[in-house]
Amino acid sequence: MLTDTHTHLYSDAFDSDRDEMMQRAIDAGVTRFFIPAIDSTYADAMYTLEKEYPSQVHLMMGLHPTSVKDNYKEELAFVEQQFLKRKFVAVGEIGIDLYWDKSRLEMQKEAFKFQIQLAKKYKLPIVIHCRDAFDEVFEVLESEKGEGLFGIFHCFTGTIDQAKQAISYNMKLGIGGVVTFKNGKIDQFLNEISLDHIVLETDSPYLSPTPFRGKRNESSCLALINKKVAEIYGISEKEVADITTENSRKIFSI
Ligand SMILES: [Zn+2]
């Protein structure tokens, strides 16, 4: 059994063949899907997905850093309201992204901190998106560390020192398609990190693993990521699947 801890299955990239795509994933052994939010414009699509696959799909709620725009206060109010209405498994994805736009750093930090507080209030994990912003994300985590702070550093692509620092804040490392890339770098040191700190993810429809790099990604490709991680650690694919699924249970309590 494999667990995709980060997959945007509600994306319109799957509108034409979502049922077939889900079946391919289930046939590949992927039966648990954790669904990160982006902003309020995707909420209906997420709730529809959950209705269609109630036993396999688990929703998060949050405001993605690239959706932190001038209306971010309204968006954060929307997130807060959703938590008052119903349950989610995590606050995510949240964090800092300086790849697309550096001018909104302060806004992104404020939104990140606000949502960490929300996670602490509901005793939930956070799922972090970090792009070109390790120092800034670590600065926020340093100020929020301690009891109540835990979660996943999604799509981890940093150095071994950054991996250790993320783990020191009670974060698991979300390992995805990048681990299969020739120049992905994390494959060089990953086996120095205990598998107890690793969860697997596809980030579908983005970041397809080799040999599908550049094409639409889907959760069935998690099997390729699992295979590569098993090679890196020199253990069986079943062991990696079991341990990373167990890690996901600990984080999400499901
Ligand atoms: Zn994502």
PDB file of C-alpha atoms in Angstrom, residues 15-229:
ATOM      1  CA  ASP A  15     -11.154  16.774 -15.818  1.00  0.00           C
ATOM      2  CA  SER A  16     -11.204  14.601 -18.927  1.00  0.00           C
ATOM      3  CA  ASP A  17     -10.147  11.292 -17.319  1.00  0.00           C
ATOM      4  CA  ARG A  18     -10.224  11.569 -13.524  1.00  0.00           C
ATOM      5  CA  ASP A  19     -11.909   8.198 -12.898  1.00  0.00           C
ATOM      6  CA  GLU A  20      -9.450   6.341 -15.145  1.00  0.00           C
ATOM      7  CA  MET A  21      -6.526   8.191 -13.540  1.00  0.00           C
ATOM      8  CA  MET A  22      -7.756   7.231 -10.046  1.00  0.00           C
ATOM      9  CA  GLN A  23      -8.149   3.615 -11.135  1.00  0.00           C
ATOM     10  CA  ARG A  24      -4.583   3.557 -12.511  1.00  0.00           C
ATOM     11  CA  ALA A  25      -3.324   4.808  -9.146  1.00  0.00           C
ATOM     12  CA  ILE A  26      -5.317   2.233  -7.189  1.00  0.00           C
ATOM     13  CA  ASP A  27      -4.092  -0.515  -9.561  1.00  0.00           C
ATOM     14  CA  ALA A  28      -0.521   0.668  -8.851  1.00  0.00           C
ATOM     15  CA  GLY A  29      -1.142   0.228  -5.094  1.00  0.00           C
ATOM     16  CA  VAL A  30      -1.741   3.889  -4.254  1.00  0.00           C
ATOM     17  CA  THR A  31      -4.851   3.945  -2.075  1.00  0.00           C
ATOM     18  CA  ARG A  32      -4.394   6.957   0.216  1.00  0.00           C
ATOM     19  CA  PHE A  33      -4.430  10.459  -1.244  1.00  0.00           C
ATOM     20  CA  PHE A  34      -3.751  13.667   0.710  1.00  0.00           C
ATOM     21  CA  ILE A  35      -4.999  16.754  -1.069  1.00  0.00           C
ATOM     22  CA  PRO A  36      -3.410  20.173  -0.519  1.00  0.00           C
ATOM     23  CA  ALA A  37      -5.440  23.343  -1.025  1.00  0.00           C
ATOM     24  CA  ILE A  38      -4.335  26.385  -3.061  1.00  0.00           C
ATOM     25  CA  ASP A  39      -6.958  29.106  -2.575  1.00  0.00           C
ATOM     26  CA  SER A  40     -10.730  29.633  -2.381  1.00  0.00           C
ATOM     27  CA  THR A  41     -11.224  29.261  -6.135  1.00  0.00           C
ATOM     28  CA  TYR A  42     -10.410  25.522  -5.876  1.00  0.00           C
ATOM     29  CA  ALA A  43     -12.557  24.713  -2.833  1.00  0.00           C
ATOM     30  CA  ASP A  44     -15.631  23.496  -4.745  1.00  0.00           C
ATOM     31  CA  ALA A  45     -13.501  21.193  -6.894  1.00  0.00           C
ATOM     32  CA  MET A  46     -11.884  19.762  -3.744  1.00  0.00           C
ATOM     33  CA  TYR A  47     -15.216  19.117  -2.049  1.00  0.00           C
ATOM     34  CA  THR A  48     -16.560  17.441  -5.188  1.00  0.00           C
ATOM     35  CA  LEU A  49     -13.497  15.183  -5.345  1.00  0.00           C
ATOM     36  CA  GLU A  50     -14.010  14.212  -1.705  1.00  0.00           C
ATOM     37  CA  LYS A  51     -17.660  13.285  -2.380  1.00  0.00           C
ATOM     38  CA  GLU A  52     -16.611  11.032  -5.241  1.00  0.00           C
ATOM     39  CA  TYR A  53     -13.807   9.241  -3.350  1.00  0.00           C
ATOM     40  CA  PRO A  54     -14.747   9.592   0.328  1.00  0.00           C
ATOM     41  CA  SER A  55     -12.689   6.673   1.636  1.00  0.00           C
ATOM     42  CA  GLN A  56      -9.471   7.395  -0.287  1.00  0.00           C
ATOM     43  CA  VAL A  57      -9.260  11.197  -0.401  1.00  0.00           C
ATOM     44  CA  HIS A  58      -8.294  13.365   2.607  1.00  0.00           C
ATOM     45  CA  LEU A  59      -8.470  17.136   2.321  1.00  0.00           C
ATOM     46  CA  MET A  60      -6.214  19.843   3.678  1.00  0.00           C
ATOM     47  CA  MET A  61      -7.137  23.526   3.784  1.00  0.00           C
ATOM     48  CA  GLY A  62      -4.863  26.533   3.421  1.00  0.00           C
ATOM     49  CA  LEU A  63      -3.645  29.419   1.285  1.00  0.00           C
ATOM     50  CA  HIS A  64      -0.709  28.651  -1.037  1.00  0.00           C
ATOM     51  CA  PRO A  65       2.062  31.287  -0.988  1.00  0.00           C
ATOM     52  CA  THR A  66       1.745  32.001  -4.728  1.00  0.00           C
ATOM     53  CA  SER A  67      -1.934  32.832  -4.075  1.00  0.00           C
ATOM     54  CA  VAL A  68      -0.995  35.432  -1.450  1.00  0.00           C
ATOM     55  CA  LYS A  69      -2.100  38.540  -3.380  1.00  0.00           C
ATOM     56  CA  ASP A  70      -3.693  41.855  -2.443  1.00  0.00           C
ATOM     57  CA  ASN A  71      -6.839  40.026  -1.271  1.00  0.00           C
ATOM     58  CA  TYR A  72      -4.893  37.725   1.080  1.00  0.00           C
ATOM     59  CA  LYS A  73      -6.792  38.835   4.188  1.00  0.00           C
ATOM     60  CA  GLU A  74     -10.082  37.732   2.617  1.00  0.00           C
ATOM     61  CA  GLU A  75      -8.464  34.484   1.530  1.00  0.00           C
ATOM     62  CA  LEU A  76      -7.200  33.818   5.060  1.00  0.00           C
ATOM     63  CA  ALA A  77     -10.675  34.570   6.418  1.00  0.00           C
ATOM     64  CA  PHE A  78     -12.044  32.008   3.960  1.00  0.00           C
ATOM     65  CA  VAL A  79      -9.555  29.405   5.240  1.00  0.00           C
ATOM     66  CA  GLU A  80     -10.520  30.171   8.835  1.00  0.00           C
ATOM     67  CA  GLN A  81     -14.235  29.814   8.025  1.00  0.00           C
ATOM     68  CA  GLN A  82     -13.694  26.412   6.419  1.00  0.00           C
ATOM     69  CA  PHE A  83     -12.080  25.158   9.629  1.00  0.00           C
ATOM     70  CA  LEU A  84     -15.095  26.340  11.598  1.00  0.00           C
ATOM     71  CA  LYS A  85     -17.395  24.403   9.267  1.00  0.00           C
ATOM     72  CA  ARG A  86     -15.711  21.012   8.968  1.00  0.00           C
ATOM     73  CA  LYS A  87     -12.630  18.836   9.550  1.00  0.00           C
ATOM     74  CA  PHE A  88      -9.405  18.744   7.541  1.00  0.00           C
ATOM     75  CA  VAL A  89      -6.299  16.597   7.966  1.00  0.00           C
ATOM     76  CA  ALA A  90      -3.758  19.442   7.756  1.00  0.00           C
ATOM     77  CA  VAL A  91      -3.191  23.130   7.111  1.00  0.00           C
ATOM     78  CA  GLY A  92      -1.618  23.219   3.673  1.00  0.00           C
ATOM     79  CA  GLU A  93      -0.074  23.990   1.500  1.00  0.00           C
ATOM     80  CA  ILE A  94       1.424  27.059   3.126  1.00  0.00           C
ATOM     81  CA  GLY A  95       4.856  28.673   3.136  1.00  0.00           C
ATOM     82  CA  ILE A  96       7.011  31.015   1.096  1.00  0.00           C
ATOM     83  CA  ASP A  97       7.708  31.104  -2.664  1.00  0.00           C
ATOM     84  CA  LEU A  98      10.205  33.694  -3.904  1.00  0.00           C
ATOM     85  CA  TYR A  99      10.654  32.094  -7.324  1.00  0.00           C
ATOM     86  CA  TRP A 100       7.729  33.889  -8.938  1.00  0.00           C
ATOM     87  CA  ASP A 101       7.536  37.101  -6.962  1.00  0.00           C
ATOM     88  CA  LYS A 102       9.928  38.495  -4.325  1.00  0.00           C
ATOM     89  CA  SER A 103       7.899  41.636  -3.662  1.00  0.00           C
ATOM     90  CA  ARG A 104       5.308  39.870  -1.508  1.00  0.00           C
ATOM     91  CA  LEU A 105       7.685  38.318   1.015  1.00  0.00           C
ATOM     92  CA  GLU A 106       6.267  40.175   4.021  1.00  0.00           C
ATOM     93  CA  MET A 107       2.678  39.291   3.068  1.00  0.00           C
ATOM     94  CA  GLN A 108       3.675  35.655   2.530  1.00  0.00           C
ATOM     95  CA  LYS A 109       5.392  35.518   5.918  1.00  0.00           C
ATOM     96  CA  GLU A 110       2.340  36.963   7.627  1.00  0.00           C
ATOM     97  CA  ALA A 111       0.017  34.471   5.905  1.00  0.00           C
ATOM     98  CA  PHE A 112       2.394  31.601   6.769  1.00  0.00           C
ATOM     99  CA  LYS A 113       2.531  32.548  10.452  1.00  0.00           C
ATOM    100  CA  PHE A 114      -1.223  33.081  10.650  1.00  0.00           C
ATOM    101  CA  GLN A 115      -1.827  29.605   9.255  1.00  0.00           C
ATOM    102  CA  ILE A 116       0.729  27.980  11.575  1.00  0.00           C
ATOM    103  CA  GLN A 117      -1.290  29.449  14.441  1.00  0.00           C
ATOM    104  CA  LEU A 118      -4.430  27.940  12.944  1.00  0.00           C
ATOM    105  CA  ALA A 119      -2.730  24.523  12.765  1.00  0.00           C
ATOM    106  CA  LYS A 120      -1.671  24.787  16.401  1.00  0.00           C
ATOM    107  CA  LYS A 121      -5.193  25.775  17.421  1.00  0.00           C
ATOM    108  CA  TYR A 122      -6.655  22.661  15.755  1.00  0.00           C
ATOM    109  CA  LYS A 123      -3.646  20.444  16.658  1.00  0.00           C
ATOM    110  CA  LEU A 124      -3.025  19.730  12.975  1.00  0.00           C
ATOM    111  CA  PRO A 125       0.137  19.258  10.923  1.00  0.00           C
ATOM    112  CA  ILE A 126       1.265  21.884   8.434  1.00  0.00           C
ATOM    113  CA  VAL A 127       2.335  21.087   4.864  1.00  0.00           C
ATOM    114  CA  ILE A 128       5.042  23.494   3.750  1.00  0.00           C
ATOM    115  CA  HIS A 129       5.683  24.798   0.246  1.00  0.00           C
ATOM    116  CA  CYS A 130       9.170  26.327   0.014  1.00  0.00           C
ATOM    117  CA  ARG A 131      10.655  27.564  -3.242  1.00  0.00           C
ATOM    118  CA  ASP A 132      13.826  29.681  -3.350  1.00  0.00           C
ATOM    119  CA  ALA A 133      13.095  30.527   0.282  1.00  0.00           C
ATOM    120  CA  PHE A 134      14.840  28.122   2.679  1.00  0.00           C
ATOM    121  CA  ASP A 135      16.272  30.913   4.874  1.00  0.00           C
ATOM    122  CA  GLU A 136      12.928  32.704   5.080  1.00  0.00           C
ATOM    123  CA  VAL A 137      10.954  29.525   5.838  1.00  0.00           C
ATOM    124  CA  PHE A 138      13.449  28.435   8.500  1.00  0.00           C
ATOM    125  CA  GLU A 139      13.279  31.878  10.104  1.00  0.00           C
ATOM    126  CA  VAL A 140       9.509  31.485  10.517  1.00  0.00           C
ATOM    127  CA  LEU A 141       9.811  27.882  11.769  1.00  0.00           C
ATOM    128  CA  GLU A 142      12.479  28.974  14.263  1.00  0.00           C
ATOM    129  CA  SER A 143      10.043  31.524  15.692  1.00  0.00           C
ATOM    130  CA  GLU A 144       7.218  28.952  15.849  1.00  0.00           C
ATOM    131  CA  LYS A 145       9.125  25.836  16.903  1.00  0.00           C
ATOM    132  CA  GLY A 146       8.233  23.669  19.859  1.00  0.00           C
ATOM    133  CA  GLU A 147       5.158  21.847  20.952  1.00  0.00           C
ATOM    134  CA  GLY A 148       2.380  21.835  18.402  1.00  0.00           C
ATOM    135  CA  LEU A 149       4.605  22.440  15.380  1.00  0.00           C
ATOM    136  CA  PHE A 150       4.844  19.396  13.108  1.00  0.00           C
ATOM    137  CA  GLY A 151       4.163  18.412   9.529  1.00  0.00           C
ATOM    138  CA  ILE A 152       5.727  17.871   6.129  1.00  0.00           C
ATOM    139  CA  PHE A 153       8.299  19.826   4.180  1.00  0.00           C
ATOM    140  CA  HIS A 154       6.676  19.162   0.817  1.00  0.00           C
ATOM    141  CA  CYS A 155       8.774  18.563  -2.326  1.00  0.00           C
ATOM    142  CA  PHE A 156      12.013  18.690  -0.380  1.00  0.00           C
ATOM    143  CA  THR A 157      14.884  19.630  -2.712  1.00  0.00           C
ATOM    144  CA  GLY A 158      17.495  21.083  -0.346  1.00  0.00           C
ATOM    145  CA  THR A 159      20.896  19.993   0.971  1.00  0.00           C
ATOM    146  CA  ILE A 160      21.561  17.459   3.708  1.00  0.00           C
ATOM    147  CA  ASP A 161      22.021  20.297   6.226  1.00  0.00           C
ATOM    148  CA  GLN A 162      18.672  21.789   5.215  1.00  0.00           C
ATOM    149  CA  ALA A 163      17.125  18.317   5.526  1.00  0.00           C
ATOM    150  CA  LYS A 164      18.448  17.996   9.074  1.00  0.00           C
ATOM    151  CA  GLN A 165      17.242  21.484   9.947  1.00  0.00           C
ATOM    152  CA  ALA A 166      13.725  20.735   8.620  1.00  0.00           C
ATOM    153  CA  ILE A 167      13.663  17.511  10.674  1.00  0.00           C
ATOM    154  CA  SER A 168      14.718  19.483  13.768  1.00  0.00           C
ATOM    155  CA  TYR A 169      11.431  21.418  13.474  1.00  0.00           C
ATOM    156  CA  ASN A 170       9.437  18.151  13.559  1.00  0.00           C
ATOM    157  CA  MET A 171       9.007  18.025   9.791  1.00  0.00           C
ATOM    158  CA  LYS A 172       9.019  14.927   7.607  1.00  0.00           C
ATOM    159  CA  LEU A 173      10.563  15.341   4.176  1.00  0.00           C
ATOM    160  CA  GLY A 174       8.124  14.942   1.268  1.00  0.00           C
ATOM    161  CA  ILE A 175      10.069  13.128  -1.451  1.00  0.00           C
ATOM    162  CA  GLY A 176       8.724  13.264  -5.005  1.00  0.00           C
ATOM    163  CA  GLY A 177       9.720  13.087  -8.661  1.00  0.00           C
ATOM    164  CA  VAL A 178      12.877  15.167  -8.162  1.00  0.00           C
ATOM    165  CA  VAL A 179      14.513  12.125  -6.518  1.00  0.00           C
ATOM    166  CA  THR A 180      14.423  10.386  -9.927  1.00  0.00           C
ATOM    167  CA  PHE A 181      16.011  13.309 -11.839  1.00  0.00           C
ATOM    168  CA  LYS A 182      19.640  13.003 -13.017  1.00  0.00           C
ATOM    169  CA  ASN A 183      20.463  16.430 -11.547  1.00  0.00           C
ATOM    170  CA  GLY A 184      18.005  16.203  -8.637  1.00  0.00           C
ATOM    171  CA  LYS A 185      20.848  16.030  -6.071  1.00  0.00           C
ATOM    172  CA  ILE A 186      18.791  14.687  -3.131  1.00  0.00           C
ATOM    173  CA  ASP A 187      19.427  11.079  -4.283  1.00  0.00           C
ATOM    174  CA  GLN A 188      23.106  11.681  -3.359  1.00  0.00           C
ATOM    175  CA  PHE A 189      22.509  11.926   0.386  1.00  0.00           C
ATOM    176  CA  LEU A 190      18.994  10.700   1.079  1.00  0.00           C
ATOM    177  CA  ASN A 191      20.142   7.374   2.570  1.00  0.00           C
ATOM    178  CA  GLU A 192      21.958   9.305   5.300  1.00  0.00           C
ATOM    179  CA  ILE A 193      18.535  10.400   6.558  1.00  0.00           C
ATOM    180  CA  SER A 194      16.510   7.781   8.448  1.00  0.00           C
ATOM    181  CA  LEU A 195      13.507   6.569   6.472  1.00  0.00           C
ATOM    182  CA  ASP A 196      11.439   7.417   9.560  1.00  0.00           C
ATOM    183  CA  HIS A 197      11.616  11.048   8.404  1.00  0.00           C
ATOM    184  CA  ILE A 198      10.444  10.418   4.830  1.00  0.00           C
ATOM    185  CA  VAL A 199       7.018  10.456   3.186  1.00  0.00           C
ATOM    186  CA  LEU A 200       6.299  10.061  -0.522  1.00  0.00           C
ATOM    187  CA  GLU A 201       4.361  12.369  -2.823  1.00  0.00           C
ATOM    188  CA  THR A 202       3.762  13.041  -6.506  1.00  0.00           C
ATOM    189  CA  ASP A 203       2.608  16.708  -6.447  1.00  0.00           C
ATOM    190  CA  SER A 204       0.391  15.730  -9.407  1.00  0.00           C
ATOM    191  CA  PRO A 205      -0.176  17.118 -11.993  1.00  0.00           C
ATOM    192  CA  TYR A 206       3.325  18.655 -11.629  1.00  0.00           C
ATOM    193  CA  LEU A 207       6.859  17.217 -11.363  1.00  0.00           C
ATOM    194  CA  SER A 208       6.519  13.895 -13.188  1.00  0.00           C
ATOM    195  CA  PRO A 209       9.284  11.446 -12.332  1.00  0.00           C
ATOM    196  CA  THR A 210      11.690  10.067 -14.927  1.00  0.00           C
ATOM    197  CA  PRO A 211      10.879   8.782 -17.610  1.00  0.00           C
ATOM    198  CA  PHE A 212       7.776  11.001 -17.786  1.00  0.00           C
ATOM    199  CA  ARG A 213       9.513  14.262 -16.857  1.00  0.00           C
ATOM    200  CA  GLY A 214       7.713  17.242 -18.423  1.00  0.00           C
ATOM    201  CA  LYS A 215       4.437  15.340 -18.943  1.00  0.00           C
ATOM    202  CA  ARG A 216       1.315  15.486 -16.771  1.00  0.00           C
ATOM    203  CA  ASN A 217       1.986  13.683 -13.502  1.00  0.00           C
ATOM    204  CA  GLU A 218      -0.545  11.440 -11.774  1.00  0.00           C
ATOM    205  CA  SER A 219      -0.637   9.502  -8.511  1.00  0.00           C
ATOM    206  CA  SER A 220       0.067   6.125 -10.169  1.00  0.00           C
ATOM    207  CA  CYS A 221       3.616   7.475 -10.730  1.00  0.00           C
ATOM    208  CA  LEU A 222       4.182   7.236  -6.964  1.00  0.00           C
ATOM    209  CA  ALA A 223       5.246   3.624  -7.632  1.00  0.00           C
ATOM    210  CA  LEU A 224       8.239   4.947  -9.648  1.00  0.00           C
ATOM    211  CA  ILE A 225       9.245   7.249  -6.799  1.00  0.00           C
ATOM    212  CA  ASN A 226       8.887   4.402  -4.293  1.00  0.00           C
ATOM    213  CA  LYS A 227      11.091   2.195  -6.496  1.00  0.00           C
ATOM    214  CA  LYS A 228      13.824   4.848  -6.704  1.00  0.00           C
ATOM    215  CA  VAL A 229      13.760   5.441  -2.935  1.00  0.00           C
TER     216      VAL A 229
END
